[in-house]
CSV table of C-alpha atoms in Angstrom, one decimal:
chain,number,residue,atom,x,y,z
A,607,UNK,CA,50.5,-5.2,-3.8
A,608,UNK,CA,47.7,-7.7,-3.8
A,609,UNK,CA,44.1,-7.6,-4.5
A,610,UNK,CA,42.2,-10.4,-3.8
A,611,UNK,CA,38.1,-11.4,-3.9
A,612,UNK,CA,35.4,-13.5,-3.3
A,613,UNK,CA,31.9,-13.6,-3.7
A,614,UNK,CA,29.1,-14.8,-1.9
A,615,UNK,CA,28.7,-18.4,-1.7
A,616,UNK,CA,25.3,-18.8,-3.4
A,617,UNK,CA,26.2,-17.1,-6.4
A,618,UNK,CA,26.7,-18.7,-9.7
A,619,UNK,CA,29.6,-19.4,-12.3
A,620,UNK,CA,28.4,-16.7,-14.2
A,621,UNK,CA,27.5,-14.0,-12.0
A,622,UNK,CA,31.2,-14.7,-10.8
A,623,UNK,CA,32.3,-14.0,-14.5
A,624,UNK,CA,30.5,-10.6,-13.9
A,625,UNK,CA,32.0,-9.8,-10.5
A,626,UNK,CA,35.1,-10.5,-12.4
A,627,UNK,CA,34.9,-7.4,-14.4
A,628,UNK,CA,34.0,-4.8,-11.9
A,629,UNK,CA,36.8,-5.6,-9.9
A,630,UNK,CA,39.2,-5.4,-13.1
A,631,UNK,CA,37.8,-2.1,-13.3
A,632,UNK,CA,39.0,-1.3,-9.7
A,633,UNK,CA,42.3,-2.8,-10.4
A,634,UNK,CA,42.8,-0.8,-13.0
A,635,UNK,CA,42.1,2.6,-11.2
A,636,UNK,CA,44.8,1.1,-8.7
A,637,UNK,CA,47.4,0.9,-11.4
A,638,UNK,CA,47.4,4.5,-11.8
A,639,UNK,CA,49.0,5.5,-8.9
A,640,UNK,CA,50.6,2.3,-7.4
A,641,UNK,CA,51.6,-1.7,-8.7
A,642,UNK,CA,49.4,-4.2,-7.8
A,643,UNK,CA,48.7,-7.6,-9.0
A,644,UNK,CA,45.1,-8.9,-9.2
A,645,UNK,CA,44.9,-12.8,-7.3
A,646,UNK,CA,42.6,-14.9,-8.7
A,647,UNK,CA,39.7,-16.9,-6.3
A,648,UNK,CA,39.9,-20.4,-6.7
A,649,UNK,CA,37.0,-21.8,-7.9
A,650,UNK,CA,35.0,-24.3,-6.5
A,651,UNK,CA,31.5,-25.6,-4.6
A,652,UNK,CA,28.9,-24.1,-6.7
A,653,UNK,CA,25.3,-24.7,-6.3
A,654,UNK,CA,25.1,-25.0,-9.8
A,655,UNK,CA,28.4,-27.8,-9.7
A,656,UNK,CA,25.9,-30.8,-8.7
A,657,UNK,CA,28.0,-33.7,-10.1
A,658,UNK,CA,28.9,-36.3,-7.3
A,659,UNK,CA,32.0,-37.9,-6.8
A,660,UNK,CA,33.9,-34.9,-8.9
A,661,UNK,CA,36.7,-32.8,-6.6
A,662,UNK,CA,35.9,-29.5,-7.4
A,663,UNK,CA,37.3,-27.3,-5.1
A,664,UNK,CA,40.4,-25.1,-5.2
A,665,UNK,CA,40.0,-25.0,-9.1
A,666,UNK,CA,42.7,-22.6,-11.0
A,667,UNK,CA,41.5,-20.3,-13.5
A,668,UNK,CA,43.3,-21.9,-16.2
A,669,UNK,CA,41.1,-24.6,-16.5
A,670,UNK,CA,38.3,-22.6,-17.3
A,671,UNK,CA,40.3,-19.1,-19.6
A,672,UNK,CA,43.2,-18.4,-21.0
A,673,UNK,CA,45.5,-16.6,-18.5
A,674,UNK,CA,47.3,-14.8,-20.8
A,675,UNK,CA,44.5,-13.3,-22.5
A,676,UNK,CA,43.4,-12.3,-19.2
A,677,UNK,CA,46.9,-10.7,-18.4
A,678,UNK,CA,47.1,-8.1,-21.5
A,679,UNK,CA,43.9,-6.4,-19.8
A,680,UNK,CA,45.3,-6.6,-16.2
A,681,UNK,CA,48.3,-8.5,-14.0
A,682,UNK,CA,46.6,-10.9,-13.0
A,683,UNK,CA,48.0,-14.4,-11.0
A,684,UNK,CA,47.2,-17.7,-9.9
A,685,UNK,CA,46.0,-17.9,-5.9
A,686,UNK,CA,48.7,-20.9,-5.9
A,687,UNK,CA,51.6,-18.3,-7.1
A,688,UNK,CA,50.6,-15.6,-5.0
A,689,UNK,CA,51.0,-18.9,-2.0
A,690,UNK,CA,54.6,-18.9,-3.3
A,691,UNK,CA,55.7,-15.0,-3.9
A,692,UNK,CA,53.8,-13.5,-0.5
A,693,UNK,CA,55.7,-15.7,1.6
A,694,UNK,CA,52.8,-18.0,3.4
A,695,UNK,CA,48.9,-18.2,3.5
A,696,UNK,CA,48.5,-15.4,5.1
A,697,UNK,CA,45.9,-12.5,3.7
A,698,UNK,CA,46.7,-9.4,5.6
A,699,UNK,CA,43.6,-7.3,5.5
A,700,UNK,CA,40.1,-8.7,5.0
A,701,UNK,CA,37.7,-6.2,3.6
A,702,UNK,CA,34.0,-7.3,4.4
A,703,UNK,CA,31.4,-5.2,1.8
A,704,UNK,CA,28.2,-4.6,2.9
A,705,UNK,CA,24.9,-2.7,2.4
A,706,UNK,CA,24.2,0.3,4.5
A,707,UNK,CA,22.2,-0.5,7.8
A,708,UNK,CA,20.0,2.4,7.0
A,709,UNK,CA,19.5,1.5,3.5
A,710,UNK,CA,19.1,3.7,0.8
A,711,UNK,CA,16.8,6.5,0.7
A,712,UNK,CA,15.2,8.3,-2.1
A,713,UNK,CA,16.6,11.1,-3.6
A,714,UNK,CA,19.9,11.8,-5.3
A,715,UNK,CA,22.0,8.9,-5.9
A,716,UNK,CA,25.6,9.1,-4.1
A,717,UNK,CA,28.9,7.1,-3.9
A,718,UNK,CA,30.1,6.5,-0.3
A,719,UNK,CA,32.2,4.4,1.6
A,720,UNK,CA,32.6,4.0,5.2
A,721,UNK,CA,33.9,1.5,8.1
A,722,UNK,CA,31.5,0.1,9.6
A,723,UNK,CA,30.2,-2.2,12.7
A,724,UNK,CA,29.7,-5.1,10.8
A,725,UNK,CA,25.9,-6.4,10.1
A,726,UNK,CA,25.7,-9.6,9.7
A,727,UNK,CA,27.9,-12.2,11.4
A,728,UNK,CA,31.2,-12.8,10.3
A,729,UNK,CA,32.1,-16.0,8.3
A,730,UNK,CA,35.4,-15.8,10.3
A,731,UNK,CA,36.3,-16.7,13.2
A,732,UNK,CA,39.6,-16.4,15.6
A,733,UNK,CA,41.9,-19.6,16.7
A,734,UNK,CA,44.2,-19.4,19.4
A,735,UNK,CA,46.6,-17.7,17.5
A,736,UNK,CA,44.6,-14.8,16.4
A,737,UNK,CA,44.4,-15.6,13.3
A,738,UNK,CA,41.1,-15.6,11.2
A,739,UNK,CA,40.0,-18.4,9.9
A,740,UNK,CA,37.0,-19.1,7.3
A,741,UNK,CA,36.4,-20.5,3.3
A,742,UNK,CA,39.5,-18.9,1.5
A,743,UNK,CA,38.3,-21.1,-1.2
A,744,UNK,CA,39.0,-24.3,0.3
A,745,UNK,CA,42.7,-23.3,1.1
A,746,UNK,CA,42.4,-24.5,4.8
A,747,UNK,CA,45.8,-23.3,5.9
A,748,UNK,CA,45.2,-20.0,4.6
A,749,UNK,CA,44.7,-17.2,7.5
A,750,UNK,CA,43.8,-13.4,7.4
A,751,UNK,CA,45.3,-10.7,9.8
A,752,UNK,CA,42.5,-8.4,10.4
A,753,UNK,CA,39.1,-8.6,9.4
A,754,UNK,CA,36.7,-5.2,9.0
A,755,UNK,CA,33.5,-4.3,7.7
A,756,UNK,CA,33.0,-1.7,4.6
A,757,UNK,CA,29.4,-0.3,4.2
A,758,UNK,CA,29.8,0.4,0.5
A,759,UNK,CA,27.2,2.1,-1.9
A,760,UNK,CA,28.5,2.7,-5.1
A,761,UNK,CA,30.7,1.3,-8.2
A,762,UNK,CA,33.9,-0.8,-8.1
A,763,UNK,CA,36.5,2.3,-8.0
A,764,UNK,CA,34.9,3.9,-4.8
A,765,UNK,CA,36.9,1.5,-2.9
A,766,UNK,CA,40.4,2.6,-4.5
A,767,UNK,CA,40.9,5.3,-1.8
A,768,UNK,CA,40.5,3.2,0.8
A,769,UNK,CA,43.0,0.6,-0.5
A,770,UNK,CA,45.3,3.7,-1.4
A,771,UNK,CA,45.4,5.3,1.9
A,772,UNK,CA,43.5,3.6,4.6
A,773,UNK,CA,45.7,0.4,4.4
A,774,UNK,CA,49.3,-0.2,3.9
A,775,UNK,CA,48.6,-4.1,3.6
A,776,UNK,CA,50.5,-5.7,1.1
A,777,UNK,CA,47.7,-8.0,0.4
A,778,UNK,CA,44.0,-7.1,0.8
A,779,UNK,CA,41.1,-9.5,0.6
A,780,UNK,CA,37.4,-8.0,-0.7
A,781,UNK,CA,35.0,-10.2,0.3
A,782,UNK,CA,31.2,-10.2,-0.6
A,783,UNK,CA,32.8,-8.4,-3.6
A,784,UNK,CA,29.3,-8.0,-5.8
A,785,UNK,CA,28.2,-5.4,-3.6
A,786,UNK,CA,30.6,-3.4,-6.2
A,787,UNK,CA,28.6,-1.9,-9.2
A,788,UNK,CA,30.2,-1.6,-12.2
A,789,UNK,CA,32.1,1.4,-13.0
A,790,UNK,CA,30.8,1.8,-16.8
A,791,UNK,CA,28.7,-1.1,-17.8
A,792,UNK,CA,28.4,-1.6,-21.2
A,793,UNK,CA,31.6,1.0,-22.2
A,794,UNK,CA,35.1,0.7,-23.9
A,795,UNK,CA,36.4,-1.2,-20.4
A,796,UNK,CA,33.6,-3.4,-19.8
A,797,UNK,CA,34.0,-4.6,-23.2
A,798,UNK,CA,37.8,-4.6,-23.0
A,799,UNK,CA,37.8,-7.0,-19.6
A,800,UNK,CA,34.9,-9.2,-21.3
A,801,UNK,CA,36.7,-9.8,-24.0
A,802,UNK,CA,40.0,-10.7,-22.1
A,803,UNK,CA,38.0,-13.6,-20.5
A,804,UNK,CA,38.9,-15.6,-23.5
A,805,UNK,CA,37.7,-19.6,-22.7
A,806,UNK,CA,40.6,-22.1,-22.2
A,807,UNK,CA,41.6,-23.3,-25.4
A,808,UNK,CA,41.0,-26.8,-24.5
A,809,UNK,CA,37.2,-26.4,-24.1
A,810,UNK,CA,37.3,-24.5,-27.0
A,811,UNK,CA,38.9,-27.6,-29.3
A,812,UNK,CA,36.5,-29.7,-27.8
A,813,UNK,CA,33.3,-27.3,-28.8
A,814,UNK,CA,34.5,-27.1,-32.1
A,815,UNK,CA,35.2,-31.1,-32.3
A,816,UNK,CA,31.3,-31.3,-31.3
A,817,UNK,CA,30.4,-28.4,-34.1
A,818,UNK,CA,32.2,-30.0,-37.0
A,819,UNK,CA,30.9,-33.7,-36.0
A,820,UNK,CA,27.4,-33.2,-34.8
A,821,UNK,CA,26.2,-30.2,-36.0
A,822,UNK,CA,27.7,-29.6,-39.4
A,823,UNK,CA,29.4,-26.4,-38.0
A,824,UNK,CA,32.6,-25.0,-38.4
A,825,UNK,CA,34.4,-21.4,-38.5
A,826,UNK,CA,35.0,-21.2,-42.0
A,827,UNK,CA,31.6,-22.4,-43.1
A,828,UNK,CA,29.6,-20.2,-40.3
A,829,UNK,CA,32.2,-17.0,-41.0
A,830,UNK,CA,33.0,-16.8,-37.3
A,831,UNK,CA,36.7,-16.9,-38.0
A,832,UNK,CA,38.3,-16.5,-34.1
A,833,UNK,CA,41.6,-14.8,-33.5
A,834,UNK,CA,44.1,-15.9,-30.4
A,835,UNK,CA,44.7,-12.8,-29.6
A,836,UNK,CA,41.5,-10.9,-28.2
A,837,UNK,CA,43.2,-7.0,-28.9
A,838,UNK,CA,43.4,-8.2,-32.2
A,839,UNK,CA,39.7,-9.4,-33.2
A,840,UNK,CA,37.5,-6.7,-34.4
A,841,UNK,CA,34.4,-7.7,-36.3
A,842,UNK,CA,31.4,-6.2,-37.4
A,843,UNK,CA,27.6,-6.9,-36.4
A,844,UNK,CA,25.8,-9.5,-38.5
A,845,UNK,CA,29.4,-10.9,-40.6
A,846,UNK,CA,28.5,-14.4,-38.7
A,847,UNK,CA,26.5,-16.3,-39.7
A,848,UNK,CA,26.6,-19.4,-37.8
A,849,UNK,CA,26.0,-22.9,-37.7
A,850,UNK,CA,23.0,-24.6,-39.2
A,851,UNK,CA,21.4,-25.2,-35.9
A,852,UNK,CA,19.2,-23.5,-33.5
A,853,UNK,CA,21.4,-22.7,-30.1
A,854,UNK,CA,19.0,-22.8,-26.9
A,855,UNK,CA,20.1,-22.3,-23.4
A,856,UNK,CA,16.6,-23.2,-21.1
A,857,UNK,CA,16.9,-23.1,-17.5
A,858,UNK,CA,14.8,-25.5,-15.4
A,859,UNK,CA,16.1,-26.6,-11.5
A,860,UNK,CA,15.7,-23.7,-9.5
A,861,UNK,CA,14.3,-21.1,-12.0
A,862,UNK,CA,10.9,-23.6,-12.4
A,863,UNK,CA,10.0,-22.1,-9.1
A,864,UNK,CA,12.6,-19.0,-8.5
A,865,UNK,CA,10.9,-17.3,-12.0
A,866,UNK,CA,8.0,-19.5,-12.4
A,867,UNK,CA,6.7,-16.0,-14.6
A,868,UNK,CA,9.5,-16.5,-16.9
A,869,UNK,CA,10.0,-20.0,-17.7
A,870,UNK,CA,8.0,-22.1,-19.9
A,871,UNK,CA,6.2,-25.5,-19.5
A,872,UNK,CA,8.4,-28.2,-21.3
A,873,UNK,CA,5.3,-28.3,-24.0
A,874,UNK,CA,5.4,-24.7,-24.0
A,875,UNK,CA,9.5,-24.8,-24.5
A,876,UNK,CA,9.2,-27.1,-27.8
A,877,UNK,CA,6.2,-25.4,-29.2
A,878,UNK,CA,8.8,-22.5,-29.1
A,879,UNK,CA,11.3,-24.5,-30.4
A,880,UNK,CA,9.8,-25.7,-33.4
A,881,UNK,CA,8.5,-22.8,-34.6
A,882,UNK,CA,11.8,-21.2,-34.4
A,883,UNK,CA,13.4,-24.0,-36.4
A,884,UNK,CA,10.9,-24.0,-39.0
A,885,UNK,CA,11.2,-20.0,-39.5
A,886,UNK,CA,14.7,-20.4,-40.0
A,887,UNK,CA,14.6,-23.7,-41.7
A,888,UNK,CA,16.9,-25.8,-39.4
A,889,UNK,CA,17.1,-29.2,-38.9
A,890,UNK,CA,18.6,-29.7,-35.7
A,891,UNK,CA,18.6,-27.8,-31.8
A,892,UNK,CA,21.6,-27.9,-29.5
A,893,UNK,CA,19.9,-27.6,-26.3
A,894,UNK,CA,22.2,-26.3,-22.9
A,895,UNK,CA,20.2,-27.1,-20.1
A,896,UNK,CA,20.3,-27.8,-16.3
A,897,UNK,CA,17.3,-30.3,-16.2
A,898,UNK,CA,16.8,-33.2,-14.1
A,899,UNK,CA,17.1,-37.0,-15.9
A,900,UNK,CA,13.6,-37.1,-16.3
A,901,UNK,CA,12.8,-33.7,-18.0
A,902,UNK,CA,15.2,-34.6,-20.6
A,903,UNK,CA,14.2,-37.8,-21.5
A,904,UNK,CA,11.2,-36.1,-22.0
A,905,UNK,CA,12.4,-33.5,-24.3
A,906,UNK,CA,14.3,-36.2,-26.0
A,907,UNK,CA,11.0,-37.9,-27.0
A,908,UNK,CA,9.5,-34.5,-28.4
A,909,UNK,CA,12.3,-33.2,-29.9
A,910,UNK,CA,13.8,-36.2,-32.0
A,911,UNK,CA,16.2,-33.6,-33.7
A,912,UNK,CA,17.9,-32.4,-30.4
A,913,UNK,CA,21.3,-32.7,-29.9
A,914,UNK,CA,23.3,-32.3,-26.4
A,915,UNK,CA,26.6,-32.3,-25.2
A,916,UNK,CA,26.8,-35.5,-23.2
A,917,UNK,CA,30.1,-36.0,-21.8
A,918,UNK,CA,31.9,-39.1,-20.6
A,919,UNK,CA,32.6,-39.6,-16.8
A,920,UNK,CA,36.0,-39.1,-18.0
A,921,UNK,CA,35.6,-35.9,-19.9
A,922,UNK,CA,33.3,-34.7,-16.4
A,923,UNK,CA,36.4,-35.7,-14.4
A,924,UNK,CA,38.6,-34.1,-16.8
A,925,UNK,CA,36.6,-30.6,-17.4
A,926,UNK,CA,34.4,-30.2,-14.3
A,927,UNK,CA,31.1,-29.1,-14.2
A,928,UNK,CA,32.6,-25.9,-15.3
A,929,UNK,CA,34.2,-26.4,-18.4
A,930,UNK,CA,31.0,-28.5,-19.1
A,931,UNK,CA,29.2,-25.4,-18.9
A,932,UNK,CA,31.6,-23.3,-21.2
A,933,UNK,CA,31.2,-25.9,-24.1
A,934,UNK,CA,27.6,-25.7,-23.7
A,935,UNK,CA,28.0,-21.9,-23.8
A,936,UNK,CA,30.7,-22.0,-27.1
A,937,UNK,CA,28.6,-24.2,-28.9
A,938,UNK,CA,25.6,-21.8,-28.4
A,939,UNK,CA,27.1,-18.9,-29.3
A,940,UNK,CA,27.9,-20.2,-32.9
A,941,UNK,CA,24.6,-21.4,-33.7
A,942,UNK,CA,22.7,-19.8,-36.3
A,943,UNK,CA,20.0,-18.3,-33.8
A,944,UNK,CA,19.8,-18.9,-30.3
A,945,UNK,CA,17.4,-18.0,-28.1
A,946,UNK,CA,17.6,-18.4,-24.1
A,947,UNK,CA,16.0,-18.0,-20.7
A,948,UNK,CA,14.6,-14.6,-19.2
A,949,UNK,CA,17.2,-12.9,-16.6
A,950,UNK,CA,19.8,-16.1,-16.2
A,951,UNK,CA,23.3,-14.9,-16.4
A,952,UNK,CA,24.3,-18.1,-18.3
A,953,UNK,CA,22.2,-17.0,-21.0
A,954,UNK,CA,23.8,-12.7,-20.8
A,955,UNK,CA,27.6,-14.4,-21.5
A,956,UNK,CA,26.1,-16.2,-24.6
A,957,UNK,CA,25.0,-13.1,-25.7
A,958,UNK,CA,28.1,-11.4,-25.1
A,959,UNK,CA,29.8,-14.3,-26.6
A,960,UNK,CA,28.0,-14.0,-30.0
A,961,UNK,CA,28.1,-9.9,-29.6
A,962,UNK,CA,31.8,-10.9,-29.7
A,963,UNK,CA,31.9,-13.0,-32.5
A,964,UNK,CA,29.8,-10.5,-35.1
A,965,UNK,CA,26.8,-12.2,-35.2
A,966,UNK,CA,23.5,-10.1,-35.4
A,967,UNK,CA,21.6,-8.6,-32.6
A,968,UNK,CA,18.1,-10.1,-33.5
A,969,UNK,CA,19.6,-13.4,-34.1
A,970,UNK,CA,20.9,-13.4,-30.4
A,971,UNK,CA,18.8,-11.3,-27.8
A,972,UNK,CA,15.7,-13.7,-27.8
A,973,UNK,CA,14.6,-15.5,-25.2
A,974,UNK,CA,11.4,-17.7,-23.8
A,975,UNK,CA,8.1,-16.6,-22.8
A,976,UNK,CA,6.4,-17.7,-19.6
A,977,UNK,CA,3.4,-19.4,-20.3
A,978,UNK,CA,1.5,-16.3,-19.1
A,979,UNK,CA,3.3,-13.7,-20.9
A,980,UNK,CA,1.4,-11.7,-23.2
A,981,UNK,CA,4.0,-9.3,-24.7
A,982,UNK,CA,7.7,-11.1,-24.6
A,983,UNK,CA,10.1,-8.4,-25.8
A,984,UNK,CA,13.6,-9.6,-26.8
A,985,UNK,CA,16.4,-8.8,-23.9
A,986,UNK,CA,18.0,-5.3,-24.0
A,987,UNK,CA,21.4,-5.4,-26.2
A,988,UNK,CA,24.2,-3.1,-26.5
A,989,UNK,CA,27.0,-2.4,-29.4
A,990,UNK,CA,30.3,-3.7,-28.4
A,991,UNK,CA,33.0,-1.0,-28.5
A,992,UNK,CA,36.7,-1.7,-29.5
């Protein structure tokens, strides 16, 4: 059988990445009793994927991870191949999730799951045929069969029964799927699913290219020696050490006014840079950052020793705002200490990323102050467990 997602549309690349896992962790509750294959969502118009005259819709995983490191923690396919082995575009049960009308009251804490009227208005509507018809990820001709509301309140296995028992569709689509919690965040299969989501290796080549030329960086020197195979790679804390360059992720765009609190002035942001570089004694920043033209220039003229990735139109044709993203992210999480922005997700999956790699935890959970912030405490961190 068939499990398919999506998310809602506002949420970002790397909140996706999350959603990712918590439904892994549903899939694999469904493996114990019956076969089913995990369909991957297309991926594509992202608020985030701003670049004009780009396509960047209907985007396969591949181009972003490695499937087959993805497959030895679940079965997992393309959305094209399930096109081909189902028979037609055709999604036979639509599962919309959704809060509880009521809401949630104090007191103990429960798990539930029911059918319900549904609460908002659907993002599908009926043609002639009877058919449902909405995003489906840019897949046009794709239709669903029935579409119902589920009034969920728990984590990502609560839904298994349901899917068990309540349907005998051979596929089954969960939409709004981040109204799933994750079954054990932080444990042995969170870790097992986030490690899976190993980066194509083409981005990954290209990171290290930018390492080795522009930042004097490379795995042998910085001891973060990577294996293939992601079952296979078991470091320990603090063995990395990194490249000889400060790694900073600082959100601007929507966060300036989103998290005004937690983001700070451009000034504010170098001040914090330089000090960092001269405590560690680095010479250069690689600096990830969603800022307009004119805040970078700007950054450019006080920080002379900043380095970015800068790609080509070619290479933005070629990778996609997306793979742009993950080089930012890989070259990060090698730097000797990195330090990012206060709540954004794209900062978490660095941290993960360098959790992965062995580096230390103080070298990696830091992040910026807002210019108001009297007491900034590093980000909670976890030990990964193999």
């Amino acid at each position: 059988r068939y499990l398919l997602y999506d998310v809602n549309p506002p949420e970002g690349f790397n909140l996706r990445r999350d959603v990712y896992i918590r439904i892994a962790s549903l899939l694999k509750t469904l493996l114990k009793t019956e076969a089913w294959v995990l369909v991957l969502p297309p991926w594509g118009r992202l608020y985030h994927w701003q670049t004009p005259d780009i396509h960047q819709v209907r985007i396969p995983w591949s181009e972003f991870f490695d499937l087959p490191s993805l497959d030895k923690n679940i079965p997992v396919i393309e959305y094209e191949q399930f096109l081909a082995e189902s028979g037609g575009p055709f999604i036979e049960q639509v599962y919309v999730l959704q809060s509880y009308a009521e809401g949630w009251k104090e007191g103990t804490w429960e798990e539930k799951i029911d059918e319900r009227p549904c609460i908002d208005q659907l993002m599908y509507s009926k043609d002639k045929h009877d058919y449902y018809r909405g995003w489906f990820w840019g897949y046009e001709e794709t239709r669903g069969l029935n579409v119902s509301c589920l009034s969920v309140q728990g984590s990502a296995s609560i839904i298994a029964p349901v899917l068990l028992s309540n349907t005998s569709a051979r596929s089954v689509m969960l939409d709004r799927a981040e109204n799933l919690l994750h079954d054990h965040y932080g444990g042995r299969d969170y870790w097992n699913t986030r490690r899976s989501m190993v980066f194509a290796k083409h981005l990954r080549v290209v990171g290290d290219e930018f390492r080795r030329k522009y930042l004097q960086s490379t795995d042998e020197a910085d001891r973060t020696h990577y294996n293939e195979d992601w079952t296979q790679m078991k470091v320990k804390l603090g063995t990395a050490i990194g490249g000889p360059y400060l790694g900073v992720h600082l959100r601007r765009k929507d966060f300036i006014w989103g998290h005004r609190e937690d983001v700070p002035s451009l000034h504010g942001a170098v001040k914090k840079i330089r000090s960092l570089m001269e405590r560690h004694k680095l010479k250069r920043v690689f600096i990830a950052t969603d800022a307009i033209v004119e805040e970078t220039e700007e950054l450019k003229k006080l920080l002379p020793e900043m380095v970015r990735f800068e790609p080509t139109w070619e290479e933005l044709e070629l990778y996609k705002d997306g793979g742009i993203a993950i080089i930012d992210q890989w070259v990060c999480a090698h730097a000797r200490y990195f330090t990012g922005t206060s709540v954004s997700t794209f900062s978490f999956r660095i941290h993960e990323e360098r959790e992965i790699l062995g580096f230390d935890p103080k070298t990696t959970y830091n992040r910026f102050c807002g210019a108001k912030e009297r007491n900034c405490e590093q980000p909670t961190h976890w030990k990964i467990i193999y």
